[in-house]
mmCIF file of C-alpha atoms in Angstrom:
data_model
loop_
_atom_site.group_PDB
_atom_site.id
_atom_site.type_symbol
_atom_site.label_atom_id
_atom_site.label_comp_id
_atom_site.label_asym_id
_atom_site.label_seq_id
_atom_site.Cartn_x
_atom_site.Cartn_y
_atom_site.Cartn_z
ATOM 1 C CA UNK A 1 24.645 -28.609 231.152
ATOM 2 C CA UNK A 2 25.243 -27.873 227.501
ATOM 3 C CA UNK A 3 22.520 -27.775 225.109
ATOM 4 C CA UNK A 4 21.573 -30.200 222.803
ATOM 5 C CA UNK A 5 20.163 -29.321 218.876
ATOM 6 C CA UNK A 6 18.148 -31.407 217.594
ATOM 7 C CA UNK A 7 19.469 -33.350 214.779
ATOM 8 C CA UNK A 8 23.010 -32.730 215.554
ATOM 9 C CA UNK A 9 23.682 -36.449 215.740
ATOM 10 C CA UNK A 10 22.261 -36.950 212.336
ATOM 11 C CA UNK A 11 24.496 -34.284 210.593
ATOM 12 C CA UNK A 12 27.181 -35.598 212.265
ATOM 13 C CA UNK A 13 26.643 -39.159 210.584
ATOM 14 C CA UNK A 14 25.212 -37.501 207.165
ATOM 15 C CA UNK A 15 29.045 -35.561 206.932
ATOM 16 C CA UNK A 16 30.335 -39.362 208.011
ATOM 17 C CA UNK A 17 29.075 -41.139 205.158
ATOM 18 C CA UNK A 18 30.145 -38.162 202.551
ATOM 19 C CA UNK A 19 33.302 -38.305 203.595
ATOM 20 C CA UNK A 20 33.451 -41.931 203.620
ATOM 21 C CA UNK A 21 32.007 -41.883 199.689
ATOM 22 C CA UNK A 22 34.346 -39.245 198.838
ATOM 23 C CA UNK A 23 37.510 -41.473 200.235
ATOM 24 C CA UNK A 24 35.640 -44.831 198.409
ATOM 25 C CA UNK A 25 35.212 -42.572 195.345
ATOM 26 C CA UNK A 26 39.243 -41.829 195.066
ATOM 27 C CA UNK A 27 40.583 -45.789 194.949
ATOM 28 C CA UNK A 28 36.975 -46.295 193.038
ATOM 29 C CA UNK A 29 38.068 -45.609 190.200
ATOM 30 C CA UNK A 30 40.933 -47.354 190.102
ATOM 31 C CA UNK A 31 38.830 -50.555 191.479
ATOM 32 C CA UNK A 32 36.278 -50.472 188.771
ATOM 33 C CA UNK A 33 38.756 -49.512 185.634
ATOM 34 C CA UNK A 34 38.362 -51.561 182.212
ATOM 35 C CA UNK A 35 41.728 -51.757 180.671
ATOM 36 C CA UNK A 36 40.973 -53.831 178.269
ATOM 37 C CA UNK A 37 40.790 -57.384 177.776
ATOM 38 C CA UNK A 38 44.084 -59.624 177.345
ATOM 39 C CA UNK A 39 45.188 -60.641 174.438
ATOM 40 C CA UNK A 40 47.041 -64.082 173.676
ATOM 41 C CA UNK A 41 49.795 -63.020 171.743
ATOM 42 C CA UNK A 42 52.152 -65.118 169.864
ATOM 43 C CA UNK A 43 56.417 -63.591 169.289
ATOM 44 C CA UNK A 44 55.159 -62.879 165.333
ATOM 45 C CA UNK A 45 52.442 -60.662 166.521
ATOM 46 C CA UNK A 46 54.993 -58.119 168.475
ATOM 47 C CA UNK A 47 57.763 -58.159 166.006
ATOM 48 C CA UNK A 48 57.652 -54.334 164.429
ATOM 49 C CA UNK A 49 56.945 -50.832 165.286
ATOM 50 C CA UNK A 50 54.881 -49.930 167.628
ATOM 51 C CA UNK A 51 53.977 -45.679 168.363
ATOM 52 C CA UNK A 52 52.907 -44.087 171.150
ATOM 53 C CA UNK A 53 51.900 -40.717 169.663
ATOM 54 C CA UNK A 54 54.143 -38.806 167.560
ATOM 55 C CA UNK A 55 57.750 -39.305 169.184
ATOM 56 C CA UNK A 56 57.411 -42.718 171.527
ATOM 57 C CA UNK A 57 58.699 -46.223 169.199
ATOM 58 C CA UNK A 58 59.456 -49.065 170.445
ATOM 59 C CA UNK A 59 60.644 -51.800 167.628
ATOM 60 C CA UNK A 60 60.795 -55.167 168.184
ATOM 61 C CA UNK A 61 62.912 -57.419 166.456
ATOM 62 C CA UNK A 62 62.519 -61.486 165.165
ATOM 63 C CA UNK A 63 65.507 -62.423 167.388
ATOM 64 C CA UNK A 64 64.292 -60.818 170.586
ATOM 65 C CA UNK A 65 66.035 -57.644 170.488
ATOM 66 C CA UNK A 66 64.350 -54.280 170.804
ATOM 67 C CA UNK A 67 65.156 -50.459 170.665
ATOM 68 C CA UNK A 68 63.788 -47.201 171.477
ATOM 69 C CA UNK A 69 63.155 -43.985 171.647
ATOM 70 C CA UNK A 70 61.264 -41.486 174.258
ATOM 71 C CA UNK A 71 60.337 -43.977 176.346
ATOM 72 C CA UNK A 72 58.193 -43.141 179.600
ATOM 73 C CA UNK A 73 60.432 -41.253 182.531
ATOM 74 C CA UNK A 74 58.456 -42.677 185.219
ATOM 75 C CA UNK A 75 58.396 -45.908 184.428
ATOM 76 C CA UNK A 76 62.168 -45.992 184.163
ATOM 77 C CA UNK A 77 63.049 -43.016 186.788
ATOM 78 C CA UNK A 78 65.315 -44.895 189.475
ATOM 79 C CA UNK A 79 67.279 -46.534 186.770
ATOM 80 C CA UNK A 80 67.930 -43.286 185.049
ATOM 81 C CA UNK A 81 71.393 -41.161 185.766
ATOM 82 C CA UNK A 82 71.160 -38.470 187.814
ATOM 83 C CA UNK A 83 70.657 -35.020 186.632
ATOM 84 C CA UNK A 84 68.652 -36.453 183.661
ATOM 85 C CA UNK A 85 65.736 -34.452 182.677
ATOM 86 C CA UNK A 86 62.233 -34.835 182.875
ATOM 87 C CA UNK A 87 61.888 -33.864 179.136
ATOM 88 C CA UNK A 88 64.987 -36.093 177.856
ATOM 89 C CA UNK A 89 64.760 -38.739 175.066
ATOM 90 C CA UNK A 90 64.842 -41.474 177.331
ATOM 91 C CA UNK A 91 66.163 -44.433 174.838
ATOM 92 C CA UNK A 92 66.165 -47.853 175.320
ATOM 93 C CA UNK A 93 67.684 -51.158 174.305
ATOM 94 C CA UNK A 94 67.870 -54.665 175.206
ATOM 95 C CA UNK A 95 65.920 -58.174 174.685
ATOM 96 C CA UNK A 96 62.480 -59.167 174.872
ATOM 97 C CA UNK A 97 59.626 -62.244 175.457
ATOM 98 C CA UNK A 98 56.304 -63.181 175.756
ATOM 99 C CA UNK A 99 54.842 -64.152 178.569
ATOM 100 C CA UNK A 100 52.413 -65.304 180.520
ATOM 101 C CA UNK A 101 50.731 -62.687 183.381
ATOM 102 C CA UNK A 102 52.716 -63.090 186.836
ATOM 103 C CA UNK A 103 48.913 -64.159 188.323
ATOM 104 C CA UNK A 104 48.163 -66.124 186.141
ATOM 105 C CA UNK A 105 50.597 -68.575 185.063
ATOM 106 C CA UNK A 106 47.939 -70.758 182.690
ATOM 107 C CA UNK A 107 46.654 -67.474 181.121
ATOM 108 C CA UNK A 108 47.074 -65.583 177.914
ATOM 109 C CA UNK A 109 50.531 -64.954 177.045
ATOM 110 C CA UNK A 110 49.635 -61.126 177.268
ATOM 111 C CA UNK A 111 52.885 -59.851 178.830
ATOM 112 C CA UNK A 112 55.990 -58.402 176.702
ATOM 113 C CA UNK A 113 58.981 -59.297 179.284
ATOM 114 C CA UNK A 114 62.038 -56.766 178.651
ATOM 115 C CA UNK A 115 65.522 -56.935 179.519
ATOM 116 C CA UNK A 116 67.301 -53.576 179.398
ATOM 117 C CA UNK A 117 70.732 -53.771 178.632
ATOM 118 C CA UNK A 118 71.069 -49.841 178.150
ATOM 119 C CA UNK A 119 68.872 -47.272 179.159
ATOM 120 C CA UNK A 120 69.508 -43.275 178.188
ATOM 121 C CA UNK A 121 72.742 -44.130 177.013
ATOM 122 C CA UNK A 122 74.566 -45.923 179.862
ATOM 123 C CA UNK A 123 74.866 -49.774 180.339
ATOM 124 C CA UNK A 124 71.993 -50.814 182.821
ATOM 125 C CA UNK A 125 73.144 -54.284 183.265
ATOM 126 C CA UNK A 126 69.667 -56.004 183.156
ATOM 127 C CA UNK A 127 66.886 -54.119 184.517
ATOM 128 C CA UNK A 128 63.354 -55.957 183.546
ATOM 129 C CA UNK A 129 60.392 -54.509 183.160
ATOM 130 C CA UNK A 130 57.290 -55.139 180.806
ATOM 131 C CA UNK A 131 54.377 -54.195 178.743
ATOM 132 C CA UNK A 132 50.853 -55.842 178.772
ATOM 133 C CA UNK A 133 49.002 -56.628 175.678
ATOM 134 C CA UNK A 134 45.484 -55.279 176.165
ATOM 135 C CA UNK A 135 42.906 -55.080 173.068
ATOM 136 C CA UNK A 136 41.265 -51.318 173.790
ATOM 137 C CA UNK A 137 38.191 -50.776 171.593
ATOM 138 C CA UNK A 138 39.670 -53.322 168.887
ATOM 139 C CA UNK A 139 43.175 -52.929 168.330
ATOM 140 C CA UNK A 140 45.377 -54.661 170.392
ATOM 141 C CA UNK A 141 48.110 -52.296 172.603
ATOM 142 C CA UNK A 142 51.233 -52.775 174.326
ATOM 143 C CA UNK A 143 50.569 -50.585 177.718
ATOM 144 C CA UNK A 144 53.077 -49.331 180.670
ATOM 145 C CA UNK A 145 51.288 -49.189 183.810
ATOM 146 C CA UNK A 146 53.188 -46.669 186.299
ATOM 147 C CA UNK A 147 53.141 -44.181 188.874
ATOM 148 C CA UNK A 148 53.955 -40.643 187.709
ATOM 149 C CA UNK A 149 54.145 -37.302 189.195
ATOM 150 C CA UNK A 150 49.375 -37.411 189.140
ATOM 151 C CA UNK A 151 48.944 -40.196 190.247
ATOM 152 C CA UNK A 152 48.564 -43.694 188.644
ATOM 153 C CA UNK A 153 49.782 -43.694 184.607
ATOM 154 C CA UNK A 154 49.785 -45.426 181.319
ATOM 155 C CA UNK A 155 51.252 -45.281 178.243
ATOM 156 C CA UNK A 156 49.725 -47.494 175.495
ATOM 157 C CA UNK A 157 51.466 -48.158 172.094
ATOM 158 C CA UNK A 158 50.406 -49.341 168.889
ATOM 159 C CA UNK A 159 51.252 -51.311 166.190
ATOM 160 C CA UNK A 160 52.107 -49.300 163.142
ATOM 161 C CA UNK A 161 52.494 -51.216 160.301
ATOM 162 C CA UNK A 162 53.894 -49.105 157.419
ATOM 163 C CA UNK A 163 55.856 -46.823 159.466
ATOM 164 C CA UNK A 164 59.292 -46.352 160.094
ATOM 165 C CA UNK A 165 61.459 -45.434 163.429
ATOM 166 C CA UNK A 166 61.458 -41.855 163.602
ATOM 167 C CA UNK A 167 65.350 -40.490 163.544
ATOM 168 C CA UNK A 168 65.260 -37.780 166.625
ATOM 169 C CA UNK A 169 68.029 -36.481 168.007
ATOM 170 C CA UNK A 170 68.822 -38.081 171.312
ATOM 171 C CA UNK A 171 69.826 -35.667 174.575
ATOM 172 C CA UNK A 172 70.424 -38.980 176.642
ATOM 173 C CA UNK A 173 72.289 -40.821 173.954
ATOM 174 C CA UNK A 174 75.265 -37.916 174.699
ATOM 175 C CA UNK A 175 75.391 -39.115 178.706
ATOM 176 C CA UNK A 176 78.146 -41.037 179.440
ATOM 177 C CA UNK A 177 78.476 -44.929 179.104
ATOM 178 C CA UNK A 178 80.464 -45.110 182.183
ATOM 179 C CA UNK A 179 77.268 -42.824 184.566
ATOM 180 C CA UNK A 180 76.109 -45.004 187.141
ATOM 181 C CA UNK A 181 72.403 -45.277 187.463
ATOM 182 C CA UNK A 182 70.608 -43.893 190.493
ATOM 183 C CA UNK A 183 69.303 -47.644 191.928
ATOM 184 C CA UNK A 184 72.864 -48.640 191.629
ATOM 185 C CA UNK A 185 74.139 -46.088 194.251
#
């Protein structure tokens, strides 16, 4: 007959609940996260330059065209041509629109909708993806939300407005127009 310790079943449901916490605490955060709040934005309000740090621009034009320059890998990886690398000036072109959120139909128009035409120098066709307007501790941002290589991602621009594109030389502008994206193989 085997022995039985005291307070073995106890320890046994005290190392349950940590674990349980600790597996709660992981998607928690994520759960519980405060953005921002969403901001109604009108086409006047994103026309410009907008900076994410020192290198990332994206400028918007008043007839719905944008460019740019260093934009995030991960949020464009599968439409990317093969070999590119991690550390590339990933440039970008194509339209843009305002939108309302996919949930919310009735809501603030707080999503920038974008049609890439080209993408790190090749022709892309029209790959969509988009931005959401989110006003951080008071100004207003234009945010990727993404999946990279830790775990869930942003990367939040902002509106510069007495600043110019900056001229950088361009590693993916020298691929070739004719490479065929990965998601197209």
């Amino acid at each position: 007959m085997p022995i039985r310790r005291p307070g073995a079943p106890v320890r046994r449901m005290i190392a349950l609940l940590l674990a349980a916490v600790v597996a709660a605490g992981c998607s928690l955060g994520e759960v519980l996260a405060d953005y921002g709040d969403p901001v109604d934005l009108r086409p006047a309000d994103v026309v410009g330059t907008w900076r994410s740090g020192p290198q990332r621009v994206i400028t918007f034009d008043d007839q719905g065209g944008f460019t740019a320059e260093w934009l995030p890998y991960d949020v464009f990886d599968e439409f990317l041509p093969v070999g590119l690398e991690r550390d590339a000036n990933v440039t970008g072109a194509g339209t843009w629109a305002v939108r309302a959120p996919f949930g919310n139909p009735d809501g603030p128009s707080s999503r920038v909708a974008l049609t890439v035409e080209e993408l790190a120098g090749t022709r892309t066709g029209k790959g969509s993806f988009e931005l959401t307007a989110l006003r951080q501790d008071g100004p207003v941002r234009l945010l990727f939300f993404y999946v990279g290589p830790g775990g869930n991602s942003w990367t939040a621009y902002e509106k510069c407005g007495d600043c110019a594109p900056v001229a950088t030389s361009s590693p993916s502008a020298h691929a070739s127009r004719g490479a065929v994206p990965r998601h197209s193989r």
